CSV table of C-alpha atoms and ligand atoms in Angstrom, one decimal:
chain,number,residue,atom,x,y,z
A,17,UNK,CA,-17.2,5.8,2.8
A,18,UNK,CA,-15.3,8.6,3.8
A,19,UNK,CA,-11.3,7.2,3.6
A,20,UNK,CA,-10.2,6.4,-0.1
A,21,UNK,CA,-6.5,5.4,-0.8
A,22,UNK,CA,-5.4,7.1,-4.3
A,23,UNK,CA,-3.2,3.3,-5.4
A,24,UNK,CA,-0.3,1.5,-3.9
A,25,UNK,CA,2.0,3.1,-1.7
A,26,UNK,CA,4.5,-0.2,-1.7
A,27,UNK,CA,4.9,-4.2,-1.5
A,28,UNK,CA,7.0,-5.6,0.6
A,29,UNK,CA,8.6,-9.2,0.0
A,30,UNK,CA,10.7,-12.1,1.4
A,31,UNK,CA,13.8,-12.4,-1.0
A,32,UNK,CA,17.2,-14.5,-0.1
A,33,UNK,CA,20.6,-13.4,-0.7
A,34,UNK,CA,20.7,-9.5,-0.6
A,35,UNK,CA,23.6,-9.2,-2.9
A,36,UNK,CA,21.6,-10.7,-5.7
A,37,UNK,CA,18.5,-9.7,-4.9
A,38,UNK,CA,20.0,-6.3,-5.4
A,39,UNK,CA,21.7,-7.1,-8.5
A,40,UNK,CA,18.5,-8.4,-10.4
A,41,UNK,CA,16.3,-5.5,-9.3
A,42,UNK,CA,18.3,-2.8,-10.0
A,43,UNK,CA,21.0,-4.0,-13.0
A,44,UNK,CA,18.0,-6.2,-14.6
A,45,UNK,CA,14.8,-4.8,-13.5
A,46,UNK,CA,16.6,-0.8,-13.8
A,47,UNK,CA,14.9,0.0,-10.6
A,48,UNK,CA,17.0,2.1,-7.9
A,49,UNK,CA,17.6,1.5,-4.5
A,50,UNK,CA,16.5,4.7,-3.0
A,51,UNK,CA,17.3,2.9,0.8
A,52,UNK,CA,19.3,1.0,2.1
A,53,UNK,CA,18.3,-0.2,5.7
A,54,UNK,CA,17.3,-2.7,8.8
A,55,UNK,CA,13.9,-4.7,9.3
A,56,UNK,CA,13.1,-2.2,12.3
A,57,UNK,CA,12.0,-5.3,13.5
A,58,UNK,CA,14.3,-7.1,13.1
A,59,UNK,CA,17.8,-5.3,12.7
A,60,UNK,CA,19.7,-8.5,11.9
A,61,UNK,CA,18.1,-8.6,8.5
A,62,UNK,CA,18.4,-5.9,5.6
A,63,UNK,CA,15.4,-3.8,4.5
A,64,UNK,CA,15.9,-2.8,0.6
A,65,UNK,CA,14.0,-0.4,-1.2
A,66,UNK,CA,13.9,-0.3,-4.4
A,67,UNK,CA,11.9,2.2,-6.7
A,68,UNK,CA,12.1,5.0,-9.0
A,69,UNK,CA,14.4,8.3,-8.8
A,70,UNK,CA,13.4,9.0,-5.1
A,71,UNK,CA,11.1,6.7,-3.9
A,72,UNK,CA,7.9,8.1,-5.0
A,73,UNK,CA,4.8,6.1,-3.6
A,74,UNK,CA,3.6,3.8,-5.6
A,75,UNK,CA,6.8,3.0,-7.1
A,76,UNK,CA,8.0,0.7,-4.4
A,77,UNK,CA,8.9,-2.8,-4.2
A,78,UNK,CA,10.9,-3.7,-0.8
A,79,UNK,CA,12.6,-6.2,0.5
A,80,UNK,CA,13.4,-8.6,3.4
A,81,UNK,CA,16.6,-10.3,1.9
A,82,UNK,CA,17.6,-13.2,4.3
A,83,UNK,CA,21.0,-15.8,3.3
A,84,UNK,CA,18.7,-18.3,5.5
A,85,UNK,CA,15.4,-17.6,4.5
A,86,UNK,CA,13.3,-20.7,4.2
A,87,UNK,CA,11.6,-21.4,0.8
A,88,UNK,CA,7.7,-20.0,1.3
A,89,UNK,CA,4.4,-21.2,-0.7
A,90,UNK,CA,2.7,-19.3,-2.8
A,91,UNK,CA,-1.3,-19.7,-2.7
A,92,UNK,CA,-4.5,-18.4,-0.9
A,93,UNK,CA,-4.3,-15.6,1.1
A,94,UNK,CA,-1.6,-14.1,-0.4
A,95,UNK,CA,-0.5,-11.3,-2.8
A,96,UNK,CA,0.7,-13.7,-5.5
A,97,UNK,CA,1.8,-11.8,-8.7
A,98,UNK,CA,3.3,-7.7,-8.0
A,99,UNK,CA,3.2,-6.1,-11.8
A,100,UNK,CA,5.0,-3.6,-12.5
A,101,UNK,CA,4.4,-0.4,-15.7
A,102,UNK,CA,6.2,-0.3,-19.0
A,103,UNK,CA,5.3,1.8,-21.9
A,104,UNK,CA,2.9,-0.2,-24.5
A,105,UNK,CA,6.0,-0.5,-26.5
A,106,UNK,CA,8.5,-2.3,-24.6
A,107,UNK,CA,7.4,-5.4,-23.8
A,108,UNK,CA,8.8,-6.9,-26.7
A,109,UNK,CA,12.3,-5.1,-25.3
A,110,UNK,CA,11.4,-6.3,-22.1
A,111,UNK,CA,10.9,-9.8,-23.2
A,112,UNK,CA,14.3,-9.7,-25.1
A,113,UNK,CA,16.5,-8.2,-22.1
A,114,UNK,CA,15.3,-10.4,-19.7
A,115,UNK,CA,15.8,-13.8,-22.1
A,116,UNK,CA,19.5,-12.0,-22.3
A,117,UNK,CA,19.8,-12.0,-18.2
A,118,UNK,CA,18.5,-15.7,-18.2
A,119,UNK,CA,15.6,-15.0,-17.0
A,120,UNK,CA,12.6,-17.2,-18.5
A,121,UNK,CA,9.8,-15.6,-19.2
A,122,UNK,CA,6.1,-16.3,-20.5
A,123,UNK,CA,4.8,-16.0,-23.8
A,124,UNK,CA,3.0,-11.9,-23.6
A,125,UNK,CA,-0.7,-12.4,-22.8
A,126,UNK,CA,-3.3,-9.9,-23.4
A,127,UNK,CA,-6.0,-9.2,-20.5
A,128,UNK,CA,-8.1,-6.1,-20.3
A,129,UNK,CA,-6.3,-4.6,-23.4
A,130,UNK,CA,-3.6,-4.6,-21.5
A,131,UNK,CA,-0.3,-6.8,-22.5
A,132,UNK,CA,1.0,-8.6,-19.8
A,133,UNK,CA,4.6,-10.8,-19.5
A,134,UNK,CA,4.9,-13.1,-16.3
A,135,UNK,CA,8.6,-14.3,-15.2
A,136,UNK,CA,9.6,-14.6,-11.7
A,137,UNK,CA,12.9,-13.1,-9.7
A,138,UNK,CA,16.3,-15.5,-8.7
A,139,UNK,CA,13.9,-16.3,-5.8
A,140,UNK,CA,10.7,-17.7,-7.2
A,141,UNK,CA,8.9,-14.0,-6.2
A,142,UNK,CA,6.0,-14.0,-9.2
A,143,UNK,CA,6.4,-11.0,-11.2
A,144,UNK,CA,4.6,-9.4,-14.5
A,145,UNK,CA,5.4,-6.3,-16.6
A,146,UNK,CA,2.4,-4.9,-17.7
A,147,UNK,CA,1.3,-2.0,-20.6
A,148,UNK,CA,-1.8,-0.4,-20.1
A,149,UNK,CA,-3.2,0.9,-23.5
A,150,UNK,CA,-3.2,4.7,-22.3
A,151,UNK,CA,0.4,5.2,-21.3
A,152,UNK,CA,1.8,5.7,-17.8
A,153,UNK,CA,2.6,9.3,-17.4
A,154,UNK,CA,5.2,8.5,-14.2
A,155,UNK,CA,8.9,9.2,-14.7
A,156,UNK,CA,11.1,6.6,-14.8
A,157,UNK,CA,14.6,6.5,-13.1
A,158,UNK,CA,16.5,6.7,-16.3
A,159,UNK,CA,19.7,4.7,-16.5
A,160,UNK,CA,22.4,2.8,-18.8
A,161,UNK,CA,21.2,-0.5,-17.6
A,162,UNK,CA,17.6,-0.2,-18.5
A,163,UNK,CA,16.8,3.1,-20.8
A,164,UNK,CA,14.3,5.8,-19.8
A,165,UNK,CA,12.5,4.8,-22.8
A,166,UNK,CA,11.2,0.8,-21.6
A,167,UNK,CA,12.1,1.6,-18.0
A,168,UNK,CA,9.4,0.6,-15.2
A,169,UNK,CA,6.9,3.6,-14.7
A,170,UNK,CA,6.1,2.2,-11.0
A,171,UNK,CA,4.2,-0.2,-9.8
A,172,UNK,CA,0.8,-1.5,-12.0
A,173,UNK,CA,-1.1,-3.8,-9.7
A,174,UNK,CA,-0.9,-6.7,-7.2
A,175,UNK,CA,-3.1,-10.0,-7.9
A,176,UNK,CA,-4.8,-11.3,-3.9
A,177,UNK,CA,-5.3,-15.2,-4.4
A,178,UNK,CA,-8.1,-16.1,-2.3
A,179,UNK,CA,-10.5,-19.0,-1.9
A,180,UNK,CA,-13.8,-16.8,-1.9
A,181,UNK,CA,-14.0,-13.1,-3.1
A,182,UNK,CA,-17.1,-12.0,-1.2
A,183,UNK,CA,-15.4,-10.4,2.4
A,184,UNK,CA,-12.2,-9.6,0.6
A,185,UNK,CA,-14.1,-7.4,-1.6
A,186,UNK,CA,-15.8,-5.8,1.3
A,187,UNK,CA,-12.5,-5.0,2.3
A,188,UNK,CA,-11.0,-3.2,-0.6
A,189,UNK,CA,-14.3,-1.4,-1.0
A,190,UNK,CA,-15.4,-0.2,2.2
A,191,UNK,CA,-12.2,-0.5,4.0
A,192,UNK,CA,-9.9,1.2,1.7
A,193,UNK,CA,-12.7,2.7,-0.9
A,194,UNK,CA,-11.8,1.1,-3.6
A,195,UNK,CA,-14.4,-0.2,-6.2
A,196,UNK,CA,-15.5,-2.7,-8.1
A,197,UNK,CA,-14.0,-1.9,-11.8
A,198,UNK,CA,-14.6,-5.4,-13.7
A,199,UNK,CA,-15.1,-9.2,-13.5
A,200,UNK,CA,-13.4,-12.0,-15.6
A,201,UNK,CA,-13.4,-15.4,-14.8
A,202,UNK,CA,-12.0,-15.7,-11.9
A,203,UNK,CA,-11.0,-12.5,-11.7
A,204,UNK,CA,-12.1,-9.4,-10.2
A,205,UNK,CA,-10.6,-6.1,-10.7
A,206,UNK,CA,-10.8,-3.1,-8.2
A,207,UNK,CA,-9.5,0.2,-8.7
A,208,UNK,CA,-8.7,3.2,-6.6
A,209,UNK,CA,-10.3,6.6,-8.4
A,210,UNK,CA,-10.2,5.9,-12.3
A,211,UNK,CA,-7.6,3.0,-11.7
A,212,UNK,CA,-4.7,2.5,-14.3
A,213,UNK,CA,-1.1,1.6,-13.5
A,214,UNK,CA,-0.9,1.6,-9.3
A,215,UNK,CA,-3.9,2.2,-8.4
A,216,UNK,CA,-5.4,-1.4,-9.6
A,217,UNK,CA,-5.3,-4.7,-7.9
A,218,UNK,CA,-6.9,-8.5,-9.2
A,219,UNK,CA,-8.7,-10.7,-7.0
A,220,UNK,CA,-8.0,-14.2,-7.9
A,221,UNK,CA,-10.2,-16.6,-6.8
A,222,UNK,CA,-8.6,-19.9,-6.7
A,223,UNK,CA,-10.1,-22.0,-4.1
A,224,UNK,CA,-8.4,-25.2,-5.1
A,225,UNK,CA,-4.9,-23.5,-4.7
A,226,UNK,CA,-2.4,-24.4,-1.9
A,227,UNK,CA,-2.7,-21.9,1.7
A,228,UNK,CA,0.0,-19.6,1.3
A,229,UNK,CA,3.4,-19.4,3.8
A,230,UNK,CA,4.9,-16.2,3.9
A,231,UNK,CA,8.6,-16.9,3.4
A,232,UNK,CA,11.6,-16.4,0.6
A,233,UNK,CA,10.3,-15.7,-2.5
A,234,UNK,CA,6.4,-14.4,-1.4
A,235,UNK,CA,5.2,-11.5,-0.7
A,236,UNK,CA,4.8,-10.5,3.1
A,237,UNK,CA,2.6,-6.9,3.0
A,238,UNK,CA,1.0,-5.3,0.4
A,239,UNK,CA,0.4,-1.0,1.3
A,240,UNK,CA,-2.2,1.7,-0.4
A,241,UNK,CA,-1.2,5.1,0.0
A,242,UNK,CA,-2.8,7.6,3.1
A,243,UNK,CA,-1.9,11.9,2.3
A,244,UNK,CA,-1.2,12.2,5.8
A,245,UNK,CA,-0.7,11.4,9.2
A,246,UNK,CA,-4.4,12.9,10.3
A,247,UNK,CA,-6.0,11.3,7.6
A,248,UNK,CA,-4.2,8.0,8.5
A,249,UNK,CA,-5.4,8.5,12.8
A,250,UNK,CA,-8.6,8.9,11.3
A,251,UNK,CA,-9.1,6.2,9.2
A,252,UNK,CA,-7.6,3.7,11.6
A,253,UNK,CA,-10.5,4.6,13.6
A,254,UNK,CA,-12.4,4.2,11.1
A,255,UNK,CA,-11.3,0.1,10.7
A,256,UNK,CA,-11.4,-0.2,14.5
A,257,UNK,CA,-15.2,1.0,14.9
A,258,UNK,CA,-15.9,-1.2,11.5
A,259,UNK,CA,-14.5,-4.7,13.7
A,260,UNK,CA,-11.2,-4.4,12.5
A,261,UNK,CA,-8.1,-5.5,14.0
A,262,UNK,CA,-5.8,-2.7,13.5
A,263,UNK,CA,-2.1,-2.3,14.8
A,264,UNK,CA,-1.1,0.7,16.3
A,265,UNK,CA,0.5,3.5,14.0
A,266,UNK,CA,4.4,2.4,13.6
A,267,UNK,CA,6.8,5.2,12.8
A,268,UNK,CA,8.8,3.6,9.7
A,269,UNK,CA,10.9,6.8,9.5
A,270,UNK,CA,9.7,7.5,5.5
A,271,UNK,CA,5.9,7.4,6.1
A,272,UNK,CA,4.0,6.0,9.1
A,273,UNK,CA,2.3,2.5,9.0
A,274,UNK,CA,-0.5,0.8,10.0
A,275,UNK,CA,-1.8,-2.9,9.2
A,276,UNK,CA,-4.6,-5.5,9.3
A,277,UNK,CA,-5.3,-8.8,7.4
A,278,UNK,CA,-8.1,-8.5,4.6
A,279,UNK,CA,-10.2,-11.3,5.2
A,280,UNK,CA,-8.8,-13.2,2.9
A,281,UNK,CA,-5.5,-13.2,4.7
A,282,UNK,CA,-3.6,-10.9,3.0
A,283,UNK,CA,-1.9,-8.4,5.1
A,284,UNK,CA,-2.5,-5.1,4.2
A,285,UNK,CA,-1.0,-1.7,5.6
A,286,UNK,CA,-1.6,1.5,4.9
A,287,UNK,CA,1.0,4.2,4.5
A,288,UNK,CA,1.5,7.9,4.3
A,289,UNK,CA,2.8,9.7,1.3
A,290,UNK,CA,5.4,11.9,4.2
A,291,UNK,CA,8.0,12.2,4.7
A,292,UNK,CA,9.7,10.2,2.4
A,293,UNK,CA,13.2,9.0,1.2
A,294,UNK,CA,15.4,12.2,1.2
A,295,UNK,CA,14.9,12.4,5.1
A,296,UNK,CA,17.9,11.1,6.4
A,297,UNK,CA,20.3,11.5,2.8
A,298,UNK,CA,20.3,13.1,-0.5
A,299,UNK,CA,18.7,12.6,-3.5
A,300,UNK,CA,21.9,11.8,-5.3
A,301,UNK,CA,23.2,9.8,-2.6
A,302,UNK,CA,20.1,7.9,-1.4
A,303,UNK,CA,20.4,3.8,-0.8
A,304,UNK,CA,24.5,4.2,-0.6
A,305,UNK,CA,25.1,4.1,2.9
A,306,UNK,CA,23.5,1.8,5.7
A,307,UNK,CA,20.6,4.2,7.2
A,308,UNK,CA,19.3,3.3,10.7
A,309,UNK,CA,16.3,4.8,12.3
A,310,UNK,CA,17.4,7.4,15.3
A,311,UNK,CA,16.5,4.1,17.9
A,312,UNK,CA,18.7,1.6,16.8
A,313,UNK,CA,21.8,4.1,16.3
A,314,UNK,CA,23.1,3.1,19.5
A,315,UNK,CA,23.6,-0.2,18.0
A,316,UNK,CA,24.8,0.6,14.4
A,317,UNK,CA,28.3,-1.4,14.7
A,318,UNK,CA,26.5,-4.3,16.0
A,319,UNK,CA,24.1,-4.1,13.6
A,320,UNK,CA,26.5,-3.1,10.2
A,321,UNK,CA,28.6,-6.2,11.4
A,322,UNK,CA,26.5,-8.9,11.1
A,323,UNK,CA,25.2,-7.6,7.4
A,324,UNK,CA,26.6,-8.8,4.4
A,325,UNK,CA,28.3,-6.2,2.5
A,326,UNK,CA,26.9,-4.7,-0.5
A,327,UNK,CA,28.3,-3.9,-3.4
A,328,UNK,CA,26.0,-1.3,-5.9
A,329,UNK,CA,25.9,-0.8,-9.4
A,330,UNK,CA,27.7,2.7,-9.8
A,331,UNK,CA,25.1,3.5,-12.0
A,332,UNK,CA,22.6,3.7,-8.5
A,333,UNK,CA,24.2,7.1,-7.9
A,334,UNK,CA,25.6,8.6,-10.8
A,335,UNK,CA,28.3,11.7,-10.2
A,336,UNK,CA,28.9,9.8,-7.0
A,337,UNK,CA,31.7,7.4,-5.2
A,338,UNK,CA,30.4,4.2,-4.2
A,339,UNK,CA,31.3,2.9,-0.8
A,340,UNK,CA,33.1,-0.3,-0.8
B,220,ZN,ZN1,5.2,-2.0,4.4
């Protein structure tokens, strides 16, 4: 197998109102929004990225935040539960904070040696914190609202609900090199390299679950990381020769993108480390101003008026003014 991501690059997700889909991941969760932009598309609708300091790869969660969105399912075929790293000793922080914000949570549960608390955001999107026993050695983004001591480390895993495990695990192993790390239950763990937070993901098999529908409060793509553009050509040709139905590569202005269903249905994309976040702002200033790609410039005051304005923590950009 010669194409093996090194993790997640990002997930992408359905959400509802933007303004407090912002609010809850980035005065709740302490992520940053590292940019703020348009579903390329579909410009109508805000694209939110939220991470750590800038945006590294495999520290992304983004969003699709639509007023109107209608409520989706989730179930088979599906990325059902998006984890995210804390240090070992947090969680009981963690558990604490987010009882404070009103959001309920689970009782912490311990899987793998790792300690795990499940609670979901204002739109029903399934989310877990998770500690993994050897640390995360990732910097957080440090700030008032959630200290750089208990703050997320990145990503930790995404869990695929399917009805049968076999071709889905044919998939992450010979499509994107992952392998097989451990079985439990119902559950089977894959890893990228030596795994560990964001490079792991669960297969759940749960064939007596509800088909999932993509909509508010799901998850819509979940992407492993490529180094590189070449690598990326290559291994798209790789997933074509193997039967795959692969889309073309999509310039997404901060990395390059292709995608294909697992087997399972699960979308999947993969994603290219370059160029990243501080391509079109700076670091201090990125997620503060409405960034369009160069094509749909011409239509920036169409597009700006029919967003919602929104109105960020001052804490996303410290030393800086906030626009209104
Ligand atoms: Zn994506």
């Amino acid at each position: 197998m010669p194409f093996t991501t090194s993790g997640l690059h990002h997930v992408t997700a359905i959400g509802g109102d933007p303004q407090r889909n912002a609010d809850f991941y980035l005065r709740t969760l302490g992520l940053r929004l590292v940019k703020t932009t348009v579903n390329f598309d579909d410009p109508g609708t805000y694209h939110l990225y939220y991470g750590d300091e800038i945006g590294r790869p495999g520290s992304l969660l983004t969003f699709f935040p639509w007023r109107d969105a209608p409520p989706g399912r989730v179930g088979t075929g599906q990325a059902t539960t998006t984890a995210f790293s804390v240090p070992e000793h947090s969680i009981g922080w963690w558990k604490q904070h987010l009882e404070d914000a009103g959001v309920s949570t689970s009782r912490v549960v311990n899987r793998d040696d790792e300690d795990a608390l499940h609670f979901r955001d204002p739109d029903g999107l399934q989310l877990a914190l998770v500690a993994h026993p050897q640390g995360d050695p990732r910097d957080p983004w440090d700030t008032p609202l959630v200290p750089g001591e208990h703050a997320v480390r990145g990503l930790h895993s995404v869990t695929l609900s399917v009805t049968r495990e076999d071709a889905t695990a044919g998939m992450l192993t010979e499509g994107l090199g992952l392998r097989f790390a451990a079985e439990d239950g119902n559950r089977f763990r894959f890893t990228a390299g030596d795994g560990g937070p964001g490079a792991t993901v669960d297969v759940q098999v749960t064939p007596d679950a509800p088909r999932g529908l993509v909509a508010n409060g799901t998850v819509h793509h979940v992407a492993w990381r490529a180094p590189d553009e070449q690598t990326q050509a290559a291994w798209r040709e790789e997933l074509t020769d193997r039967g795959v139905e692969v889309t073309s590569i999509m310039d997404r202005q901060y990395f390059r993108s292709i995608y294909f269903r697992e087997p399972g249905g699960t979308l999947l994309e993969i994603a290219t480390d370059q160029p990243g976040f501080t391509i079109d702002e700076p670091l201090l200033e990125l997620g503060q101003a409405l960034k369009l790609p160069p094509w749909l410039e011409p239509d920036r005051e169409r597009i700006e008026h029919a967003l919602p304005a929104l109105d960020l923590p001052a804490e996303n950009n410290p030393g800086q003014q906030v626009r209104a």
